[in-house]
Amino acid sequence: MEHPLISKRLGLVYMLLSTVLFSLSGMAVKGLYSSGEPLPTLEIVALRSITGGLTGLYLIKRGGIRGAEGQWSVRILLFLRAFFGFLSITTSFYALSVLSVAEATVIGFLGPVFTGMAAQVFLGEYWEIMDRIAGFVSMIGVVCIARPSFIFGTLFEGTQVDIDPALVIGIIVAILSAVMSSAAILAVRKLAGRCHPYYIVTAFHCTSIPLILLVAPFLPQVVEPHPWIFPQLIKTWGLIVTASVGGVLGQLCLAQGLAMEKASKALTITYVQAVFAFTGEWLAFGIVPHYMSLVGGALVLMCVFVVSYLKK
């Protein structure tokens, strides 16, 4: 029997599990970049998409789950979820080629704020006052964790940051990525109760594969400096499997969580991924977190607790 506190917050539990799994997947990807066989980003995404597509098809067939046959509105939403998700990934890759990881992380976490505002406008889901406060305070926490140079360089270290046109373009593209991510989340939320989470995840991965193959040849070398290869090392394949399985299971938990919880409240939980990120770097790579990261992590965890505790 489920504990009443757990069953009451099951959607938030799924969202928390998704952040853990996405963090695990992200650490594996970081390991792939620093391994003896560095893979291009789109190849990693393609391998994860293939794994996700095959896993989803197997789960659908095994469970005998009916899909969206004859429901064109559901099919359109499935395509929009996959399309916006793919755009979010590709634009975030370009942003990472121009910005630092810290800067891209901070801008990427604007997504939950955009989602909360958009869900109120397009889905009619009221963005509660405490959820708004928790979202913005969590954003401050993420800034403390990432410490982007365009904020901390000028305000705290007294250094002058030159305005590079490429940096401005990177920031705009990173914001666009957050908007695309928000649109994908809204599509998932709209599909809640109309389509099984397995179909949502499978459609995303199966649609991403041809889009990746279509886009990859036209990406500039600055975005994809490494050629596609067939990995030879067992360690590389282990990291690929970890990144793929973590990503697929994270997508399943994300879809299930959004089917049970309002978008604005559910997405606030995802800020804890920033805490998992610097904790994972500390444990796996020996990167000792800055004291500001600890302050930011405390703010994020406090907001996650408040959002979960105030769940009605």
Short mmCIF file of C-alpha atoms in Angstrom, two decimals:
data_model
loop_
_atom_site.label_atom_id
_atom_site.label_comp_id
_atom_site.label_asym_id
_atom_site.label_seq_id
_atom_site.Cartn_x
_atom_site.Cartn_y
_atom_site.Cartn_z
CA MET A 1 0.00 0.00 0.00
CA GLU A 2 1.29 3.43 -0.96
CA HIS A 3 1.95 5.94 1.77
CA PRO A 4 -0.62 8.77 1.54
CA LEU A 5 2.12 11.41 1.40
CA ILE A 6 3.69 9.60 -1.57
CA SER A 7 0.45 8.91 -3.45
CA LYS A 8 -0.62 12.52 -2.96
CA ARG A 9 2.61 13.74 -4.54
CA LEU A 10 3.24 10.89 -6.99
CA GLY A 11 3.52 13.26 -9.96
CA LEU A 12 6.24 15.24 -8.17
CA VAL A 13 8.00 11.98 -7.26
CA TYR A 14 8.09 11.06 -10.97
CA MET A 15 9.50 14.50 -11.78
CA LEU A 16 12.19 14.08 -9.11
CA LEU A 17 13.09 10.66 -10.52
CA SER A 18 13.34 12.19 -13.99
CA THR A 19 15.84 14.80 -12.76
CA VAL A 20 17.97 12.07 -11.13
CA LEU A 21 17.97 10.04 -14.34
CA PHE A 22 18.68 13.06 -16.56
CA SER A 23 21.57 14.01 -14.26
CA LEU A 24 22.96 10.46 -14.53
CA SER A 25 22.63 10.65 -18.31
CA GLY A 26 24.33 14.05 -18.34
CA MET A 27 27.26 12.77 -16.29
CA ALA A 28 27.67 9.89 -18.75
CA VAL A 29 27.68 12.33 -21.67
CA LYS A 30 30.31 14.44 -19.88
CA GLY A 31 32.35 11.26 -19.51
CA LEU A 32 32.01 10.58 -23.24
CA TYR A 33 33.37 14.02 -24.10
CA SER A 34 36.46 13.41 -21.94
CA SER A 35 36.99 9.77 -22.96
CA GLY A 36 39.60 8.41 -25.33
CA GLU A 37 36.91 8.22 -28.03
CA PRO A 38 35.13 11.60 -28.05
CA LEU A 39 31.81 11.28 -29.87
CA PRO A 40 30.05 14.18 -31.62
CA THR A 41 27.00 15.41 -29.74
CA LEU A 42 24.46 14.48 -32.39
CA GLU A 43 25.82 10.94 -32.57
CA ILE A 44 25.23 10.59 -28.83
CA VAL A 45 21.70 11.92 -29.23
CA ALA A 46 21.11 9.63 -32.23
CA LEU A 47 22.23 6.57 -30.24
CA ARG A 48 19.98 7.61 -27.35
CA SER A 49 17.09 8.15 -29.75
CA ILE A 50 17.57 4.72 -31.32
CA THR A 51 17.67 3.14 -27.85
CA GLY A 52 14.61 5.11 -26.77
CA GLY A 53 12.66 4.30 -29.90
CA LEU A 54 13.35 0.56 -29.71
CA THR A 55 12.64 0.48 -25.96
CA GLY A 56 9.38 2.37 -26.42
CA LEU A 57 8.19 0.11 -29.24
CA TYR A 58 8.97 -2.95 -27.12
CA LEU A 59 7.06 -1.57 -24.11
CA ILE A 60 4.08 -0.63 -26.28
CA LYS A 61 3.94 -4.07 -27.91
CA ARG A 62 4.46 -5.93 -24.65
CA GLY A 63 1.79 -3.94 -22.84
CA GLY A 64 -0.68 -4.11 -25.73
CA ILE A 65 -1.18 -0.36 -25.40
CA ARG A 66 -3.46 1.31 -27.90
CA GLY A 67 -2.12 4.42 -29.51
CA ALA A 68 -3.51 7.41 -31.33
CA GLU A 69 -5.10 5.65 -34.28
CA GLY A 70 -7.79 7.85 -35.80
CA GLN A 71 -7.02 10.75 -33.45
CA TRP A 72 -5.39 13.35 -35.65
CA SER A 73 -5.25 15.95 -32.88
CA VAL A 74 -3.21 13.56 -30.74
CA ARG A 75 -0.91 12.73 -33.67
CA ILE A 76 -0.33 16.43 -34.30
CA LEU A 77 0.51 16.99 -30.63
CA LEU A 78 2.91 14.04 -30.68
CA PHE A 79 4.68 15.50 -33.70
CA LEU A 80 4.83 18.97 -32.11
CA ARG A 81 6.28 17.51 -28.92
CA ALA A 82 8.97 15.71 -30.94
CA PHE A 83 9.65 18.68 -33.22
CA PHE A 84 9.93 21.27 -30.44
CA GLY A 85 12.01 18.85 -28.39
CA PHE A 86 14.41 18.35 -31.28
CA LEU A 87 14.68 22.11 -31.85
CA SER A 88 15.39 22.59 -28.15
CA ILE A 89 18.22 20.06 -28.26
CA THR A 90 19.84 21.39 -31.45
CA THR A 91 19.66 25.04 -30.36
CA SER A 92 21.10 24.15 -26.96
CA PHE A 93 24.01 22.42 -28.73
CA TYR A 94 24.76 25.58 -30.70
CA ALA A 95 24.53 27.67 -27.52
CA LEU A 96 27.03 25.35 -25.82
CA SER A 97 29.44 25.88 -28.72
CA VAL A 98 29.44 29.64 -28.03
CA LEU A 99 28.67 29.99 -24.32
CA SER A 100 30.25 28.40 -21.29
CA VAL A 101 28.45 25.49 -19.67
CA ALA A 102 27.55 27.73 -16.72
CA GLU A 103 26.00 30.41 -18.93
CA ALA A 104 24.06 27.89 -21.01
CA THR A 105 22.82 26.17 -17.84
CA VAL A 106 21.46 29.36 -16.31
CA ILE A 107 19.67 30.43 -19.49
CA GLY A 108 18.35 26.90 -20.04
CA PHE A 109 16.66 26.96 -16.65
CA LEU A 110 14.50 29.85 -17.81
CA GLY A 111 12.40 27.07 -19.35
CA PRO A 112 10.34 26.31 -16.22
CA VAL A 113 9.53 30.02 -15.84
CA PHE A 114 8.39 30.21 -19.47
CA THR A 115 6.39 27.02 -18.97
CA GLY A 116 4.59 28.37 -15.92
CA MET A 117 3.55 31.54 -17.77
CA ALA A 118 2.62 29.72 -20.97
CA ALA A 119 0.64 27.01 -19.16
CA GLN A 120 -1.54 29.68 -17.58
CA VAL A 121 -2.18 31.31 -20.96
CA PHE A 122 -2.59 28.27 -23.22
CA LEU A 123 -3.69 25.51 -20.85
CA GLY A 124 -5.64 27.53 -18.31
CA GLU A 125 -3.51 26.19 -15.44
CA TYR A 126 -3.28 28.82 -12.71
CA TRP A 127 0.34 29.56 -11.80
CA GLU A 128 0.07 29.72 -8.02
CA ILE A 129 1.85 32.49 -6.12
CA MET A 130 4.06 30.12 -4.13
CA ASP A 131 5.02 28.25 -7.31
CA ARG A 132 6.02 31.55 -8.92
CA ILE A 133 8.12 32.55 -5.91
CA ALA A 134 9.71 29.09 -5.74
CA GLY A 135 10.50 29.22 -9.46
CA PHE A 136 12.24 32.59 -9.29
CA VAL A 137 14.13 31.77 -6.07
CA SER A 138 15.23 28.47 -7.64
CA MET A 139 16.47 30.44 -10.63
CA ILE A 140 18.60 32.54 -8.27
CA GLY A 141 19.92 29.30 -6.81
CA VAL A 142 20.88 28.02 -10.25
CA VAL A 143 22.71 31.30 -10.95
CA CYS A 144 24.68 30.81 -7.72
CA ILE A 145 25.52 27.22 -8.70
CA ALA A 146 26.59 28.00 -12.29
CA ARG A 147 28.11 31.47 -11.63
CA PRO A 148 28.06 32.65 -15.29
CA SER A 149 30.81 35.08 -16.20
CA PHE A 150 28.48 37.69 -17.66
CA ILE A 151 26.98 38.12 -14.16
CA PHE A 152 29.70 37.17 -11.68
CA GLY A 153 32.58 38.52 -13.76
CA THR A 154 31.28 42.09 -13.65
CA LEU A 155 29.51 42.19 -10.29
CA PHE A 156 31.67 40.06 -8.00
CA GLU A 157 35.14 39.81 -9.49
CA GLY A 158 35.37 43.32 -10.86
CA THR A 159 36.50 42.17 -14.30
CA GLN A 160 35.22 43.67 -17.51
CA VAL A 161 33.45 41.28 -19.89
CA ASP A 162 33.65 42.36 -23.54
CA ILE A 163 30.41 42.19 -25.49
CA ASP A 164 31.14 39.72 -28.26
CA PRO A 165 28.51 39.51 -31.06
CA ALA A 166 28.88 35.71 -31.01
CA LEU A 167 28.12 35.77 -27.27
CA VAL A 168 24.96 37.81 -27.89
CA ILE A 169 23.85 35.37 -30.60
CA GLY A 170 24.59 32.46 -28.27
CA ILE A 171 22.47 33.98 -25.52
CA ILE A 172 19.57 34.57 -27.94
CA VAL A 173 19.80 30.98 -29.22
CA ALA A 174 19.94 29.64 -25.64
CA ILE A 175 16.77 31.59 -24.79
CA LEU A 176 15.17 30.18 -27.94
CA SER A 177 16.13 26.70 -26.72
CA ALA A 178 14.37 27.35 -23.41
CA VAL A 179 11.27 28.52 -25.30
CA MET A 180 11.29 25.39 -27.48
CA SER A 181 11.68 23.23 -24.38
CA SER A 182 8.69 24.99 -22.84
CA ALA A 183 6.62 24.36 -25.98
CA ALA A 184 7.53 20.66 -25.89
CA ILE A 185 6.50 20.45 -22.23
CA LEU A 186 3.15 22.11 -23.00
CA ALA A 187 2.54 19.52 -25.73
CA VAL A 188 3.26 16.71 -23.26
CA ARG A 189 0.93 18.28 -20.72
CA LYS A 190 -1.80 18.65 -23.37
CA LEU A 191 -1.41 14.96 -24.20
CA ALA A 192 -2.03 13.97 -20.56
CA GLY A 193 -4.91 11.51 -20.37
CA ARG A 194 -5.16 11.30 -24.17
CA CYS A 195 -2.04 9.30 -24.95
CA HIS A 196 0.02 6.81 -22.96
CA PRO A 197 3.45 8.10 -21.81
CA TYR A 198 5.11 5.26 -23.75
CA TYR A 199 3.73 6.68 -26.99
CA ILE A 200 4.84 10.21 -26.11
CA VAL A 201 8.43 9.09 -25.48
CA THR A 202 8.53 6.70 -28.47
CA ALA A 203 7.22 9.35 -30.86
CA PHE A 204 9.84 11.81 -29.65
CA HIS A 205 12.75 9.43 -30.21
CA CYS A 206 11.50 7.99 -33.51
CA THR A 207 10.92 11.49 -34.93
CA SER A 208 14.30 12.73 -33.70
CA ILE A 209 16.27 10.07 -35.62
CA PRO A 210 15.44 11.26 -39.18
CA LEU A 211 15.68 14.91 -38.08
CA ILE A 212 19.18 14.30 -36.69
CA LEU A 213 20.30 12.54 -39.89
CA LEU A 214 18.84 15.41 -41.91
CA VAL A 215 20.52 18.19 -39.91
CA ALA A 216 23.89 16.60 -39.03
CA PRO A 217 25.57 17.00 -42.48
CA PHE A 218 24.85 20.74 -42.51
CA LEU A 219 26.16 21.63 -39.05
CA PRO A 220 29.34 23.75 -39.05
CA GLN A 221 32.52 22.19 -37.68
CA VAL A 222 32.47 24.48 -34.65
CA VAL A 223 29.30 22.70 -33.51
CA GLU A 224 30.37 19.16 -34.47
CA PRO A 225 34.21 19.15 -34.42
CA HIS A 226 34.44 15.34 -34.13
CA PRO A 227 33.49 12.92 -36.95
CA TRP A 228 30.98 10.13 -36.38
CA ILE A 229 32.77 6.92 -35.35
CA PHE A 230 32.00 3.36 -34.31
CA PRO A 231 33.21 3.11 -30.68
CA GLN A 232 35.80 0.43 -29.91
CA LEU A 233 36.30 0.76 -26.14
CA ILE A 234 34.10 -1.08 -23.64
CA LYS A 235 34.15 2.01 -21.40
CA THR A 236 32.72 4.09 -24.25
CA TRP A 237 29.87 1.63 -24.80
CA GLY A 238 29.19 1.57 -21.05
CA LEU A 239 28.86 5.35 -21.02
CA ILE A 240 26.65 5.23 -24.13
CA VAL A 241 24.34 2.69 -22.48
CA THR A 242 24.20 4.76 -19.27
CA ALA A 243 23.44 7.95 -21.19
CA SER A 244 20.80 6.19 -23.30
CA VAL A 245 19.04 4.30 -20.51
CA GLY A 246 19.12 7.30 -18.18
CA GLY A 247 17.69 9.53 -20.91
CA VAL A 248 14.93 7.10 -21.89
CA LEU A 249 13.82 6.36 -18.32
CA GLY A 250 14.01 10.08 -17.54
CA GLN A 251 11.71 10.84 -20.46
CA LEU A 252 9.24 8.18 -19.27
CA CYS A 253 9.20 9.61 -15.74
CA LEU A 254 8.86 13.15 -17.15
CA ALA A 255 5.86 12.18 -19.28
CA GLN A 256 4.24 10.33 -16.37
CA GLY A 257 4.86 13.21 -13.98
CA LEU A 258 3.40 15.79 -16.35
CA ALA A 259 0.34 13.56 -16.80
CA MET A 260 -0.32 13.78 -13.07
CA GLU A 261 0.74 17.29 -12.11
CA LYS A 262 0.36 20.87 -13.32
CA ALA A 263 3.20 22.00 -15.55
CA SER A 264 4.27 24.97 -13.40
CA LYS A 265 4.50 22.93 -10.18
CA ALA A 266 6.09 19.91 -11.85
CA LEU A 267 8.78 21.92 -13.63
CA THR A 268 9.88 23.64 -10.41
CA ILE A 269 11.16 20.24 -9.26
CA THR A 270 13.55 20.09 -12.23
CA TYR A 271 15.72 22.84 -10.72
CA VAL A 272 17.12 20.20 -8.37
CA GLN A 273 18.94 18.81 -11.44
CA ALA A 274 21.46 21.62 -11.01
CA VAL A 275 22.17 20.33 -7.48
CA PHE A 276 22.61 16.78 -8.77
CA ALA A 277 24.96 18.11 -11.46
CA PHE A 278 27.52 19.71 -9.16
CA THR A 279 27.19 16.82 -6.66
CA GLY A 280 27.87 14.33 -9.45
CA GLU A 281 30.89 16.32 -10.65
CA TRP A 282 32.21 16.31 -7.09
CA LEU A 283 31.80 12.54 -6.64
CA ALA A 284 32.73 11.39 -10.16
CA PHE A 285 35.35 13.93 -11.26
CA GLY A 286 36.65 15.31 -7.97
CA ILE A 287 35.52 18.88 -8.78
CA VAL A 288 35.02 20.48 -5.37
CA PRO A 289 31.92 22.74 -5.43
CA HIS A 290 32.31 26.47 -4.81
CA TYR A 291 30.70 27.80 -1.64
CA MET A 292 28.24 29.72 -3.84
CA SER A 293 27.17 26.38 -5.32
CA LEU A 294 26.32 25.17 -1.83
CA VAL A 295 24.29 28.33 -1.20
CA GLY A 296 22.48 27.94 -4.51
CA GLY A 297 21.85 24.24 -3.87
CA ALA A 298 20.32 25.05 -0.48
CA LEU A 299 17.97 27.59 -2.11
CA VAL A 300 16.87 25.07 -4.76
CA LEU A 301 16.28 22.27 -2.24
CA MET A 302 14.34 24.65 0.01
CA CYS A 303 12.06 25.61 -2.89
CA VAL A 304 11.54 21.97 -3.90
CA PHE A 305 10.55 21.17 -0.31
CA VAL A 306 8.13 24.11 -0.19
CA VAL A 307 6.47 23.15 -3.49
CA SER A 308 6.14 19.52 -2.39
CA TYR A 309 4.94 20.35 1.13
CA LEU A 310 2.28 22.77 -0.11
CA LYS A 311 0.88 20.20 -2.54
CA LYS A 312 -2.86 20.12 -1.84
#
